[in-house]
Amino acid sequence: MDEEPERAKRWEGGYERTWEVLKEDESGSLKATVEEILFQSKRRRVIESHEQVRLGMMRHLYVVIDCSRSMDDQDLKPNRLTSSLKLLEAFVGEYFDQNPISQVGIITTKNKRAEKLTDLSGNPKKHIDALKKAVDSVCAGEPSLYNSLNLAVQSLKHMPGHTSREILIILSSLTTCDPANIYELIKTLKSLKVRVSVIGLSAEVRVCTVLTRETGGLYHVILDESHFKELLMMHVKPPPASSSSECSLIRMGFPQHTVAAPTDQDAKPSFSMSHLDSSSGPGLSLGGYFCPQCHAKYTELPVECKVCGLTLVSAPHLARSFHHLFPLQAFTENSVEEHQGDRFCQACQGELKDKTIFTCTSCQSVFCMECDLFIHDSLHCCPCCIHSQIGP
Amino acid sequence: RDELPRLLDDGHGVLEMPSGTGKTISLLSLIVAYQRAFPLEVTKLIYCSRTVPEIEKVVEELRKLMEFYSKQTRESNNFLALALSSRRNLCIHPEVSSLRFGKEVDGKCHSLTASYIRAQHHSNPSFPVCQFYEEFDAVGRQVPLPAGIYNLDDLKDFGRRKGWCPYYLILHANIVVYSYHYLLDPKIADLVSKELAKKSVVVFDEAHNIDNVCIDSMSVNITRRTLDHCQNNVDTLHNTIHKIKETDAAKLKEEYRRLVEGLKEANVARETDVYLSNPVLPDEILQEAVPGTIRTAEHFVGFLRRFLEYLKSRLRVQHVIQESAPQFLKDIYDKVCIDRKPLRFCAERLQSLLRTLEITDIADFSAATLISNFATLVSTYSQGFTIIIEPFEDRTPTIANPVLHFSCMDPSIAIKPVFQRFQSVIITSGTLSPLDIYPRILDFHPVTMASFTMTLARTCLCPLIVGRGNDQVALSSKFETREDFAVIRNYGNLLMEMSAIVPDGIVAFFTSYVYMENIVASWYEQGILENIQRNKLIFIETQDAAETSMALEKYQEACENGRGAILLSVARGKVSEGIDFVHHFGRAVIMFGVPYVYTQSRILKARLEYLRDQFQIRENDFLTFDAMRHAAQCVGRAIRGKTDYGLMIFADKRYARADKRGKLPRWIQEHITDGSLNLTVDEAVQLSKHFLRQMAQPFRQEDQLGLSLLTLEQLESEEMLQKIAQVAHQT
């Protein structure tokens, strides 16, 4: 599949009423379209993220994927399951890109049960492989919110207090089959400070509303595939740390990757510590990262040393988390009429068609809505400011 | 909403406003403001609602309003507002309040507080009386309640603290909130409401059924059991009279003298306009003395006995008889020589006798009271009533169960005194369309009739009319296709598809219990039920109240914890009338068929005929009006506010017709586009899916600002004022 969400064939698409998109507003009718409200909230999100808040940089996130009967529904192409797994692959990649010192685990739920697809770990490859494999699985039965939350909590509750504990649920079904009262579990989650967010694929379900409200998470329902992607990407950004979470200094090790030269006769291939318990994966290798404290070997970073418990990261990882702490200032919003000068966006060079334009506070460059979002979500720096720094 | 001030000055009005949009609060705040501005014009507000929870809700709204007032004006206001309910809900006497039935409580209360009991208590302190009432009588009568807002529990608390009976505390309040039976039902109105001042404003909330309430309050049903009870009553009366005669003949003489003087006192009271007149007791009676034939107690008992025998003989029929009141009177004169005049005094005479005989347990004499009321009514009103005697019920033609229906066909009789007495009466509800029919059947001239719509920041309701199944079979609950398997299957299909896409709760309404049973049985056979149950649990409303409330409770639990549930219920049933399905409890309402009344009923036929003759309302018009108001009532259960949202699915192709659609309330009608008419099940599913996703997007209060919610600045801005004036002009 391409980067762009593929447009479905006309005849495969849902029953659409294209004529209804044309809404007349001139008559002064009060029908504010939902799109407009969405647009506003998008904008608000950008603004909100620029307040000075403490962010939980070390995240532990469990993604729960609903694999119930309703995932066979074909309103996302080719079906909900395939589509969500594809998006999740992208999500995992992006997640580790932005949060290098965090970890993810994946849980699936179907037939009233919950299974762990992957354990919490900081290795994106492993997760993506697992997600790719999961495409072929059969969707059957009902999901169980209780079981999957319970399973996630079992591992999350052992995580140290200075890290964030999060669960993200992709829920397609409208029902859940629970063995016990879920409200008790919600209380437990709340006391453990686990933040649960839900992305619904079909409609708003009450129990999720309560769940997310109580645990301080977000609850969104998708409109279509691109909206789904947008919602997923919202969860890439680290959430603000709750004021009650502990502060502590963390010891970290920065091991270097050393590979013994093949000519060196003393070098012997050795096992990586992280592969000890899993049967799969590469066995013996020559090079790797060696813990500065106990010299245990690991093939990948970041990881927590199994022997001495030291967090092992590489320096670039930390550097990449940096922009979360010092985000780009929000641009000021003005209407097009007030703007003097040429009406071109400095970034994409397109004409400013929207009613509102955005001005960088430091270099006074003007941007369109789309570019504003792109700059704040992906670039994290103003292109014009950078340009003027480098240029003469 | 500036219709109201005009209305308050003088006259009556009919207002339709969608539920959950602050109907109650805007009415209350306007009237209270008016009351404050012109304390002499409007002395009292009587707010009538339907059920106890609704009453409580009104009181809560009022409390908020008053808090706001005192915050704004920084002075405590001296408003006194009360909620009032039956003795059963208010009694704090430890023994009496433990009784379960309203009637028992009333009877027991009477036996502890009647004047002669209290007189006996004076002479003999061991005689039991209600200490709360005593205390109230001794101290509380003069001392008014401290100003404030009291709901039922507050009243009880206050009563307990002071040791006063809360039931009798209601006098002196500025605002009284109670059930509208207290104003309409002549039997109760007499006790509670007759001292209300003329300059009151009366509001009937949730009044879409007000005509039926009026009719019920004036109708009498007599079965064989009633007659047997009555027979016993009469025997008891006879014995008591006998006993008293031996011991205390003077008392009976005293009563006789009083009766000779007639009911003059009552007449004086009515002329000086102190009391709300009781429609059972017509004016002419008051001017005459009680006729000689029933003046003495024995004669009256004999008279009653004869009347009873006559009724018994009438009930021994083999076929249905329908006759008018004059016919009945003539027949009774021919057969047992009972004149019209004494019949008219029957109710009063019985009351007087019961008082004289010091019979404590009024509840026991309900049968006799009923019969005497019937006698008075039948002899008083020659028009607007009909008598139908049925030897058996239609459903069980083999079992003899004769019933005499004395049915009122003209709701205006019961409500007339209310309109005459109070300076303004407001009838309001979420579903009153078409508005013009209410003034016609209730026989009054409103100053204002208006239907308000909601201004919404998003379209939170989605009415869909599903007219066809996926196989193009027309969906309808009309009689000819009722048994058709294709229709039933398609209905099942609709419910199944909906259960897969609608979250949490769905409420489905059928037209009758019988129809629901048939359909559910055949769904079970076709395996549809099983498929539905995979998505949601199914609960069914039954005629048993306990069972239904159990089902409701479990339904709500299932909605709450994410299992999802469907409630199958019946239009006109308990669920459709009094229970709100806010937010997740009702994300969709499906109305299977058009809820017409059972047209074969003889009472209904008689009423239709009467409407046609008297008010020129065609049968069909009335039937459609009645069906549509119930349908609107059912689907209106789902939307209880601006943040709420819900699907409304009308599954019958007849809804698409202009005459049906036009009778829905305006706030629903304006969201029915041509595109949502006569859909197939598939199309409806697609639309609903889209709708539900749209509605699930986060929605905050700020989004409503400027549209359906105004800030103070916006409210004062010139532009907005113009807009308001424009809107007001249109309506």
JSON list of N, CA and C in Angstrom, two decimals, chain A residues 15 17 30-32 34 37-38 44 69 73 75 80 142 174-176 178 183 201-207 220-223 227, chain B residues 455-457 500-504 534-535 560-563 584 587 645 675 679 683 686-687 689 693-694 696-698 700 703 707:
[
{"chain": "A", "resi": 15, "resn": "TYR", "atom": "N", "xyz": [-22.12, 3.58, 0.88]},
{"chain": "A", "resi": 15, "resn": "TYR", "atom": "CA", "xyz": [-23.21, 4.34, 0.29]},
{"chain": "A", "resi": 15, "resn": "TYR", "atom": "C", "xyz": [-22.94, 5.81, 0.59]},
{"chain": "A", "resi": 17, "resn": "ARG", "atom": "N", "xyz": [-23.30, 10.03, -0.17]},
{"chain": "A", "resi": 17, "resn": "ARG", "atom": "CA", "xyz": [-24.22, 11.04, -0.68]},
{"chain": "A", "resi": 17, "resn": "ARG", "atom": "C", "xyz": [-23.42, 12.28, -0.92]},
{"chain": "A", "resi": 30, "resn": "LEU", "atom": "N", "xyz": [-27.72, 27.40, 11.20]},
{"chain": "A", "resi": 30, "resn": "LEU", "atom": "CA", "xyz": [-26.78, 27.20, 12.29]},
{"chain": "A", "resi": 30, "resn": "LEU", "atom": "C", "xyz": [-26.05, 25.89, 12.22]},
{"chain": "A", "resi": 31, "resn": "LYS", "atom": "N", "xyz": [-26.19, 25.20, 11.10]},
{"chain": "A", "resi": 31, "resn": "LYS", "atom": "CA", "xyz": [-25.55, 23.89, 11.01]},
{"chain": "A", "resi": 31, "resn": "LYS", "atom": "C", "xyz": [-24.04, 24.03, 10.88]},
{"chain": "A", "resi": 32, "resn": "ALA", "atom": "N", "xyz": [-23.35, 24.04, 11.97]},
{"chain": "A", "resi": 32, "resn": "ALA", "atom": "CA", "xyz": [-21.90, 24.04, 11.89]},
{"chain": "A", "resi": 32, "resn": "ALA", "atom": "C", "xyz": [-21.48, 22.64, 11.53]},
{"chain": "A", "resi": 34, "resn": "VAL", "atom": "N", "xyz": [-19.39, 19.31, 11.18]},
{"chain": "A", "resi": 34, "resn": "VAL", "atom": "CA", "xyz": [-18.51, 18.62, 12.11]},
{"chain": "A", "resi": 34, "resn": "VAL", "atom": "C", "xyz": [-17.05, 18.85, 11.71]},
{"chain": "A", "resi": 37, "resn": "ILE", "atom": "N", "xyz": [-15.55, 21.83, 13.37]},
{"chain": "A", "resi": 37, "resn": "ILE", "atom": "CA", "xyz": [-15.23, 21.60, 14.78]},
{"chain": "A", "resi": 37, "resn": "ILE", "atom": "C", "xyz": [-13.94, 20.80, 14.88]},
{"chain": "A", "resi": 38, "resn": "LEU", "atom": "N", "xyz": [-13.79, 19.83, 13.97]},
{"chain": "A", "resi": 38, "resn": "LEU", "atom": "CA", "xyz": [-12.59, 19.02, 13.96]},
{"chain": "A", "resi": 38, "resn": "LEU", "atom": "C", "xyz": [-11.36, 19.87, 13.69]},
{"chain": "A", "resi": 44, "resn": "ARG", "atom": "N", "xyz": [-6.23, 23.49, 18.05]},
{"chain": "A", "resi": 44, "resn": "ARG", "atom": "CA", "xyz": [-6.11, 23.65, 19.49]},
{"chain": "A", "resi": 44, "resn": "ARG", "atom": "C", "xyz": [-5.02, 22.74, 20.03]},
{"chain": "A", "resi": 69, "resn": "ARG", "atom": "N", "xyz": [-14.75, -10.41, 15.75]},
{"chain": "A", "resi": 69, "resn": "ARG", "atom": "CA", "xyz": [-15.50, -10.58, 14.51]},
{"chain": "A", "resi": 69, "resn": "ARG", "atom": "C", "xyz": [-15.68, -9.26, 13.75]},
{"chain": "A", "resi": 73, "resn": "ASP", "atom": "N", "xyz": [-15.07, -6.24, 9.25]},
{"chain": "A", "resi": 73, "resn": "ASP", "atom": "CA", "xyz": [-15.87, -5.25, 8.54]},
{"chain": "A", "resi": 73, "resn": "ASP", "atom": "C", "xyz": [-15.04, -4.55, 7.48]},
{"chain": "A", "resi": 75, "resn": "ASP", "atom": "N", "xyz": [-15.36, -1.56, 6.06]},
{"chain": "A", "resi": 75, "resn": "ASP", "atom": "CA", "xyz": [-15.47, -0.12, 5.82]},
{"chain": "A", "resi": 75, "resn": "ASP", "atom": "C", "xyz": [-14.10, 0.57, 5.77]},
{"chain": "A", "resi": 80, "resn": "ARG", "atom": "N", "xyz": [-10.91, -3.94, 8.32]},
{"chain": "A", "resi": 80, "resn": "ARG", "atom": "CA", "xyz": [-10.46, -3.14, 9.45]},
{"chain": "A", "resi": 80, "resn": "ARG", "atom": "C", "xyz": [-9.14, -3.66, 10.02]},
{"chain": "A", "resi": 142, "resn": "GLU", "atom": "N", "xyz": [-15.82, -12.30, 20.44]},
{"chain": "A", "resi": 142, "resn": "GLU", "atom": "CA", "xyz": [-15.94, -10.97, 21.00]},
{"chain": "A", "resi": 142, "resn": "GLU", "atom": "C", "xyz": [-14.64, -10.59, 21.69]},
{"chain": "A", "resi": 174, "resn": "LEU", "atom": "N", "xyz": [-18.44, -3.14, 19.41]},
{"chain": "A", "resi": 174, "resn": "LEU", "atom": "CA", "xyz": [-19.24, -2.26, 20.26]},
{"chain": "A", "resi": 174, "resn": "LEU", "atom": "C", "xyz": [-19.56, -2.93, 21.58]},
{"chain": "A", "resi": 175, "resn": "THR", "atom": "N", "xyz": [-19.17, -4.18, 21.71]},
{"chain": "A", "resi": 175, "resn": "THR", "atom": "CA", "xyz": [-19.46, -4.87, 22.96]},
{"chain": "A", "resi": 175, "resn": "THR", "atom": "C", "xyz": [-18.17, -5.40, 23.53]},
{"chain": "A", "resi": 176, "resn": "THR", "atom": "N", "xyz": [-18.23, -5.74, 24.80]},
{"chain": "A", "resi": 176, "resn": "THR", "atom": "CA", "xyz": [-17.10, -6.39, 25.41]},
{"chain": "A", "resi": 176, "resn": "THR", "atom": "C", "xyz": [-17.62, -7.49, 26.31]},
{"chain": "A", "resi": 178, "resn": "ASP", "atom": "N", "xyz": [-16.90, -9.44, 29.56]},
{"chain": "A", "resi": 178, "resn": "ASP", "atom": "CA", "xyz": [-16.02, -9.34, 30.72]},
{"chain": "A", "resi": 178, "resn": "ASP", "atom": "C", "xyz": [-16.35, -10.39, 31.76]},
{"chain": "A", "resi": 183, "resn": "TYR", "atom": "N", "xyz": [-15.71, -1.90, 36.30]},
{"chain": "A", "resi": 183, "resn": "TYR", "atom": "CA", "xyz": [-15.53, -0.65, 37.04]},
{"chain": "A", "resi": 183, "resn": "TYR", "atom": "C", "xyz": [-14.56, -0.81, 38.20]},
{"chain": "A", "resi": 201, "resn": "LEU", "atom": "N", "xyz": [-13.29, 2.28, 16.37]},
{"chain": "A", "resi": 201, "resn": "LEU", "atom": "CA", "xyz": [-13.40, 2.20, 14.92]},
{"chain": "A", "resi": 201, "resn": "LEU", "atom": "C", "xyz": [-14.85, 2.31, 14.45]},
{"chain": "A", "resi": 202, "resn": "SER", "atom": "N", "xyz": [-15.81, 2.19, 15.37]},
{"chain": "A", "resi": 202, "resn": "SER", "atom": "CA", "xyz": [-17.19, 2.26, 14.88]},
{"chain": "A", "resi": 202, "resn": "SER", "atom": "C", "xyz": [-18.03, 3.35, 15.52]},
{"chain": "A", "resi": 203, "resn": "ALA", "atom": "N", "xyz": [-18.11, 3.40, 16.84]},
{"chain": "A", "resi": 203, "resn": "ALA", "atom": "CA", "xyz": [-18.94, 4.42, 17.46]},
{"chain": "A", "resi": 203, "resn": "ALA", "atom": "C", "xyz": [-18.53, 4.57, 18.92]},
{"chain": "A", "resi": 204, "resn": "GLU", "atom": "N", "xyz": [-19.13, 5.56, 19.55]},
{"chain": "A", "resi": 204, "resn": "GLU", "atom": "CA", "xyz": [-18.79, 5.86, 20.93]},
{"chain": "A", "resi": 204, "resn": "GLU", "atom": "C", "xyz": [-19.43, 4.85, 21.87]},
{"chain": "A", "resi": 205, "resn": "VAL", "atom": "N", "xyz": [-18.63, 4.16, 22.66]},
{"chain": "A", "resi": 205, "resn": "VAL", "atom": "CA", "xyz": [-19.15, 3.20, 23.61]},
{"chain": "A", "resi": 205, "resn": "VAL", "atom": "C", "xyz": [-18.97, 3.77, 25.01]},
{"chain": "A", "resi": 206, "resn": "ARG", "atom": "N", "xyz": [-20.00, 3.62, 25.79]},
{"chain": "A", "resi": 206, "resn": "ARG", "atom": "CA", "xyz": [-20.04, 4.26, 27.09]},
{"chain": "A", "resi": 206, "resn": "ARG", "atom": "C", "xyz": [-18.88, 3.83, 27.99]},
{"chain": "A", "resi": 207, "resn": "VAL", "atom": "N", "xyz": [-18.64, 2.55, 28.02]},
{"chain": "A", "resi": 207, "resn": "VAL", "atom": "CA", "xyz": [-17.66, 2.05, 28.99]},
{"chain": "A", "resi": 207, "resn": "VAL", "atom": "C", "xyz": [-16.28, 2.61, 28.67]},
{"chain": "A", "resi": 220, "resn": "HIS", "atom": "N", "xyz": [-11.20, 8.70, 21.12]},
{"chain": "A", "resi": 220, "resn": "HIS", "atom": "CA", "xyz": [-11.57, 9.23, 19.82]},
{"chain": "A", "resi": 220, "resn": "HIS", "atom": "C", "xyz": [-12.19, 8.14, 18.99]},
{"chain": "A", "resi": 221, "resn": "VAL", "atom": "N", "xyz": [-13.06, 8.56, 18.09]},
{"chain": "A", "resi": 221, "resn": "VAL", "atom": "CA", "xyz": [-13.65, 7.62, 17.15]},
{"chain": "A", "resi": 221, "resn": "VAL", "atom": "C", "xyz": [-13.26, 8.09, 15.77]},
{"chain": "A", "resi": 222, "resn": "ILE", "atom": "N", "xyz": [-12.88, 7.14, 14.92]},
{"chain": "A", "resi": 222, "resn": "ILE", "atom": "CA", "xyz": [-12.37, 7.53, 13.62]},
{"chain": "A", "resi": 222, "resn": "ILE", "atom": "C", "xyz": [-13.51, 7.90, 12.69]},
{"chain": "A", "resi": 223, "resn": "LEU", "atom": "N", "xyz": [-13.21, 8.75, 11.72]},
{"chain": "A", "resi": 223, "resn": "LEU", "atom": "CA", "xyz": [-14.17, 9.06, 10.66]},
{"chain": "A", "resi": 223, "resn": "LEU", "atom": "C", "xyz": [-13.83, 8.24, 9.42]},
{"chain": "A", "resi": 227, "resn": "HIS", "atom": "N", "xyz": [-8.21, 9.92, 9.05]},
{"chain": "A", "resi": 227, "resn": "HIS", "atom": "CA", "xyz": [-8.48, 10.39, 10.41]},
{"chain": "A", "resi": 227, "resn": "HIS", "atom": "C", "xyz": [-7.92, 9.40, 11.43]},
{"chain": "B", "resi": 455, "resn": "THR", "atom": "N", "xyz": [-32.03, 25.09, 18.68]},
{"chain": "B", "resi": 455, "resn": "THR", "atom": "CA", "xyz": [-30.89, 25.57, 17.91]},
{"chain": "B", "resi": 455, "resn": "THR", "atom": "C", "xyz": [-29.70, 24.76, 18.34]},
{"chain": "B", "resi": 456, "resn": "LEU", "atom": "N", "xyz": [-29.10, 24.10, 17.40]},
{"chain": "B", "resi": 456, "resn": "LEU", "atom": "CA", "xyz": [-28.07, 23.14, 17.76]},
{"chain": "B", "resi": 456, "resn": "LEU", "atom": "C", "xyz": [-26.75, 23.50, 17.08]},
{"chain": "B", "resi": 457, "resn": "ALA", "atom": "N", "xyz": [-25.68, 23.20, 17.79]},
{"chain": "B", "resi": 457, "resn": "ALA", "atom": "CA", "xyz": [-24.37, 23.42, 17.19]},
{"chain": "B", "resi": 457, "resn": "ALA", "atom": "C", "xyz": [-24.03, 22.26, 16.26]},
{"chain": "B", "resi": 500, "resn": "ALA", "atom": "N", "xyz": [-25.70, -4.32, 15.31]},
{"chain": "B", "resi": 500, "resn": "ALA", "atom": "CA", "xyz": [-24.28, -4.47, 15.03]},
{"chain": "B", "resi": 500, "resn": "ALA", "atom": "C", "xyz": [-23.55, -3.14, 14.97]},
{"chain": "B", "resi": 501, "resn": "ILE", "atom": "N", "xyz": [-24.27, -2.06, 14.71]},
{"chain": "B", "resi": 501, "resn": "ILE", "atom": "CA", "xyz": [-23.54, -0.80, 14.52]},
{"chain": "B", "resi": 501, "resn": "ILE", "atom": "C", "xyz": [-23.83, 0.24, 15.57]},
{"chain": "B", "resi": 502, "resn": "VAL", "atom": "N", "xyz": [-24.90, 0.08, 16.32]},
{"chain": "B", "resi": 502, "resn": "VAL", "atom": "CA", "xyz": [-25.23, 1.09, 17.33]},
{"chain": "B", "resi": 502, "resn": "VAL", "atom": "C", "xyz": [-24.59, 0.68, 18.66]},
{"chain": "B", "resi": 503, "resn": "PRO", "atom": "N", "xyz": [-23.86, 1.57, 19.31]},
{"chain": "B", "resi": 503, "resn": "PRO", "atom": "CA", "xyz": [-23.26, 1.21, 20.58]},
{"chain": "B", "resi": 503, "resn": "PRO", "atom": "C", "xyz": [-24.26, 1.22, 21.72]},
{"chain": "B", "resi": 504, "resn": "ASP", "atom": "N", "xyz": [-23.94, 0.52, 22.76]},
{"chain": "B", "resi": 504, "resn": "ASP", "atom": "CA", "xyz": [-24.70, 0.52, 24.01]},
{"chain": "B", "resi": 504, "resn": "ASP", "atom": "C", "xyz": [-26.19, 0.18, 23.82]},
{"chain": "B", "resi": 534, "resn": "ARG", "atom": "N", "xyz": [-25.98, -12.18, 19.62]},
{"chain": "B", "resi": 534, "resn": "ARG", "atom": "CA", "xyz": [-24.53, -12.16, 19.53]},
{"chain": "B", "resi": 534, "resn": "ARG", "atom": "C", "xyz": [-24.00, -10.74, 19.70]},
{"chain": "B", "resi": 535, "resn": "ASN", "atom": "N", "xyz": [-24.81, -9.78, 19.30]},
{"chain": "B", "resi": 535, "resn": "ASN", "atom": "CA", "xyz": [-24.38, -8.39, 19.42]},
{"chain": "B", "resi": 535, "resn": "ASN", "atom": "C", "xyz": [-24.79, -7.74, 20.73]},
{"chain": "B", "resi": 560, "resn": "GLU", "atom": "N", "xyz": [-24.33, 0.08, 30.71]},
{"chain": "B", "resi": 560, "resn": "GLU", "atom": "CA", "xyz": [-23.29, 0.74, 31.48]},
{"chain": "B", "resi": 560, "resn": "GLU", "atom": "C", "xyz": [-21.95, 0.04, 31.33]},
{"chain": "B", "resi": 561, "resn": "ASN", "atom": "N", "xyz": [-21.96, -1.28, 31.38]},
{"chain": "B", "resi": 561, "resn": "ASN", "atom": "CA", "xyz": [-20.65, -1.93, 31.38]},
{"chain": "B", "resi": 561, "resn": "ASN", "atom": "C", "xyz": [-20.23, -2.45, 30.01]},
{"chain": "B", "resi": 562, "resn": "GLY", "atom": "N", "xyz": [-20.86, -1.92, 28.98]},
{"chain": "B", "resi": 562, "resn": "GLY", "atom": "CA", "xyz": [-20.30, -2.16, 27.66]},
{"chain": "B", "resi": 562, "resn": "GLY", "atom": "C", "xyz": [-20.78, -3.41, 26.97]},
{"chain": "B", "resi": 563, "resn": "ARG", "atom": "N", "xyz": [-21.68, -4.15, 27.58]},
{"chain": "B", "resi": 563, "resn": "ARG", "atom": "CA", "xyz": [-22.17, -5.33, 26.89]},
{"chain": "B", "resi": 563, "resn": "ARG", "atom": "C", "xyz": [-23.14, -4.95, 25.77]},
{"chain": "B", "resi": 584, "resn": "HIS", "atom": "N", "xyz": [-26.06, 7.09, 26.67]},
{"chain": "B", "resi": 584, "resn": "HIS", "atom": "CA", "xyz": [-25.79, 5.74, 26.20]},
{"chain": "B", "resi": 584, "resn": "HIS", "atom": "C", "xyz": [-26.95, 4.79, 26.43]},
{"chain": "B", "resi": 587, "resn": "ARG", "atom": "N", "xyz": [-29.11, 5.05, 22.36]},
{"chain": "B", "resi": 587, "resn": "ARG", "atom": "CA", "xyz": [-28.43, 5.65, 21.22]},
{"chain": "B", "resi": 587, "resn": "ARG", "atom": "C", "xyz": [-29.31, 5.57, 19.97]},
{"chain": "B", "resi": 645, "resn": "TYR", "atom": "N", "xyz": [-27.17, 12.56, 21.81]},
{"chain": "B", "resi": 645, "resn": "TYR", "atom": "CA", "xyz": [-27.48, 12.34, 20.41]},
{"chain": "B", "resi": 645, "resn": "TYR", "atom": "C", "xyz": [-28.13, 10.98, 20.24]},
{"chain": "B", "resi": 675, "resn": "GLY", "atom": "N", "xyz": [-34.06, 13.06, 1.64]},
{"chain": "B", "resi": 675, "resn": "GLY", "atom": "CA", "xyz": [-33.14, 11.94, 1.50]},
{"chain": "B", "resi": 675, "resn": "GLY", "atom": "C", "xyz": [-33.32, 10.88, 2.56]},
{"chain": "B", "resi": 679, "resn": "LEU", "atom": "N", "xyz": [-36.27, 4.72, 3.09]},
{"chain": "B", "resi": 679, "resn": "LEU", "atom": "CA", "xyz": [-34.98, 4.11, 2.88]},
{"chain": "B", "resi": 679, "resn": "LEU", "atom": "C", "xyz": [-35.09, 2.59, 2.93]},
{"chain": "B", "resi": 683, "resn": "GLU", "atom": "N", "xyz": [-29.48, 1.18, 3.35]},
{"chain": "B", "resi": 683, "resn": "GLU", "atom": "CA", "xyz": [-29.21, 2.61, 3.30]},
{"chain": "B", "resi": 683, "resn": "GLU", "atom": "C", "xyz": [-29.25, 3.21, 4.70]},
{"chain": "B", "resi": 686, "resn": "GLN", "atom": "N", "xyz": [-26.06, 2.45, 6.54]},
{"chain": "B", "resi": 686, "resn": "GLN", "atom": "CA", "xyz": [-24.94, 3.30, 6.11]},
{"chain": "B", "resi": 686, "resn": "GLN", "atom": "C", "xyz": [-25.05, 4.69, 6.72]},
{"chain": "B", "resi": 687, "resn": "LEU", "atom": "N", "xyz": [-26.25, 5.25, 6.63]},
{"chain": "B", "resi": 687, "resn": "LEU", "atom": "CA", "xyz": [-26.45, 6.59, 7.18]},
{"chain": "B", "resi": 687, "resn": "LEU", "atom": "C", "xyz": [-26.18, 6.62, 8.67]},
{"chain": "B", "resi": 689, "resn": "LYS", "atom": "N", "xyz": [-24.32, 4.65, 10.46]},
{"chain": "B", "resi": 689, "resn": "LYS", "atom": "CA", "xyz": [-22.90, 4.47, 10.73]},
{"chain": "B", "resi": 689, "resn": "LYS", "atom": "C", "xyz": [-22.19, 5.82, 10.66]},
{"chain": "B", "resi": 693, "resn": "ARG", "atom": "N", "xyz": [-20.48, 8.02, 13.81]},
{"chain": "B", "resi": 693, "resn": "ARG", "atom": "CA", "xyz": [-19.07, 8.41, 13.84]},
{"chain": "B", "resi": 693, "resn": "ARG", "atom": "C", "xyz": [-18.93, 9.91, 13.99]},
{"chain": "B", "resi": 694, "resn": "GLN", "atom": "N", "xyz": [-19.78, 10.62, 13.29]},
{"chain": "B", "resi": 694, "resn": "GLN", "atom": "CA", "xyz": [-19.73, 12.08, 13.38]},
{"chain": "B", "resi": 694, "resn": "GLN", "atom": "C", "xyz": [-20.01, 12.54, 14.81]},
{"chain": "B", "resi": 696, "resn": "ALA", "atom": "N", "xyz": [-19.58, 10.96, 17.50]},
{"chain": "B", "resi": 696, "resn": "ALA", "atom": "CA", "xyz": [-18.62, 10.53, 18.51]},
{"chain": "B", "resi": 696, "resn": "ALA", "atom": "C", "xyz": [-17.43, 11.46, 18.59]},
{"chain": "B", "resi": 697, "resn": "GLN", "atom": "N", "xyz": [-17.33, 12.41, 17.65]},
{"chain": "B", "resi": 697, "resn": "GLN", "atom": "CA", "xyz": [-16.21, 13.34, 17.72]},
{"chain": "B", "resi": 697, "resn": "GLN", "atom": "C", "xyz": [-16.38, 14.22, 18.95]},
{"chain": "B", "resi": 698, "resn": "PRO", "atom": "N", "xyz": [-15.26, 14.58, 19.54]},
{"chain": "B", "resi": 698, "resn": "PRO", "atom": "CA", "xyz": [-15.36, 15.36, 20.78]},
{"chain": "B", "resi": 698, "resn": "PRO", "atom": "C", "xyz": [-16.15, 16.65, 20.58]},
{"chain": "B", "resi": 700, "resn": "ARG", "atom": "N", "xyz": [-17.47, 20.09, 22.70]},
{"chain": "B", "resi": 700, "resn": "ARG", "atom": "CA", "xyz": [-17.35, 20.79, 23.97]},
{"chain": "B", "resi": 700, "resn": "ARG", "atom": "C", "xyz": [-18.30, 21.96, 24.03]},
{"chain": "B", "resi": 703, "resn": "ASP", "atom": "N", "xyz": [-17.85, 24.91, 21.62]},
{"chain": "B", "resi": 703, "resn": "ASP", "atom": "CA", "xyz": [-18.34, 24.80, 20.26]},
{"chain": "B", "resi": 703, "resn": "ASP", "atom": "C", "xyz": [-19.78, 25.30, 20.14]},
{"chain": "B", "resi": 707, "resn": "LEU", "atom": "N", "xyz": [-23.88, 29.79, 19.09]},
{"chain": "B", "resi": 707, "resn": "LEU", "atom": "CA", "xyz": [-24.95, 29.16, 18.33]},
{"chain": "B", "resi": 707, "resn": "LEU", "atom": "C", "xyz": [-26.12, 28.85, 19.23]}
]
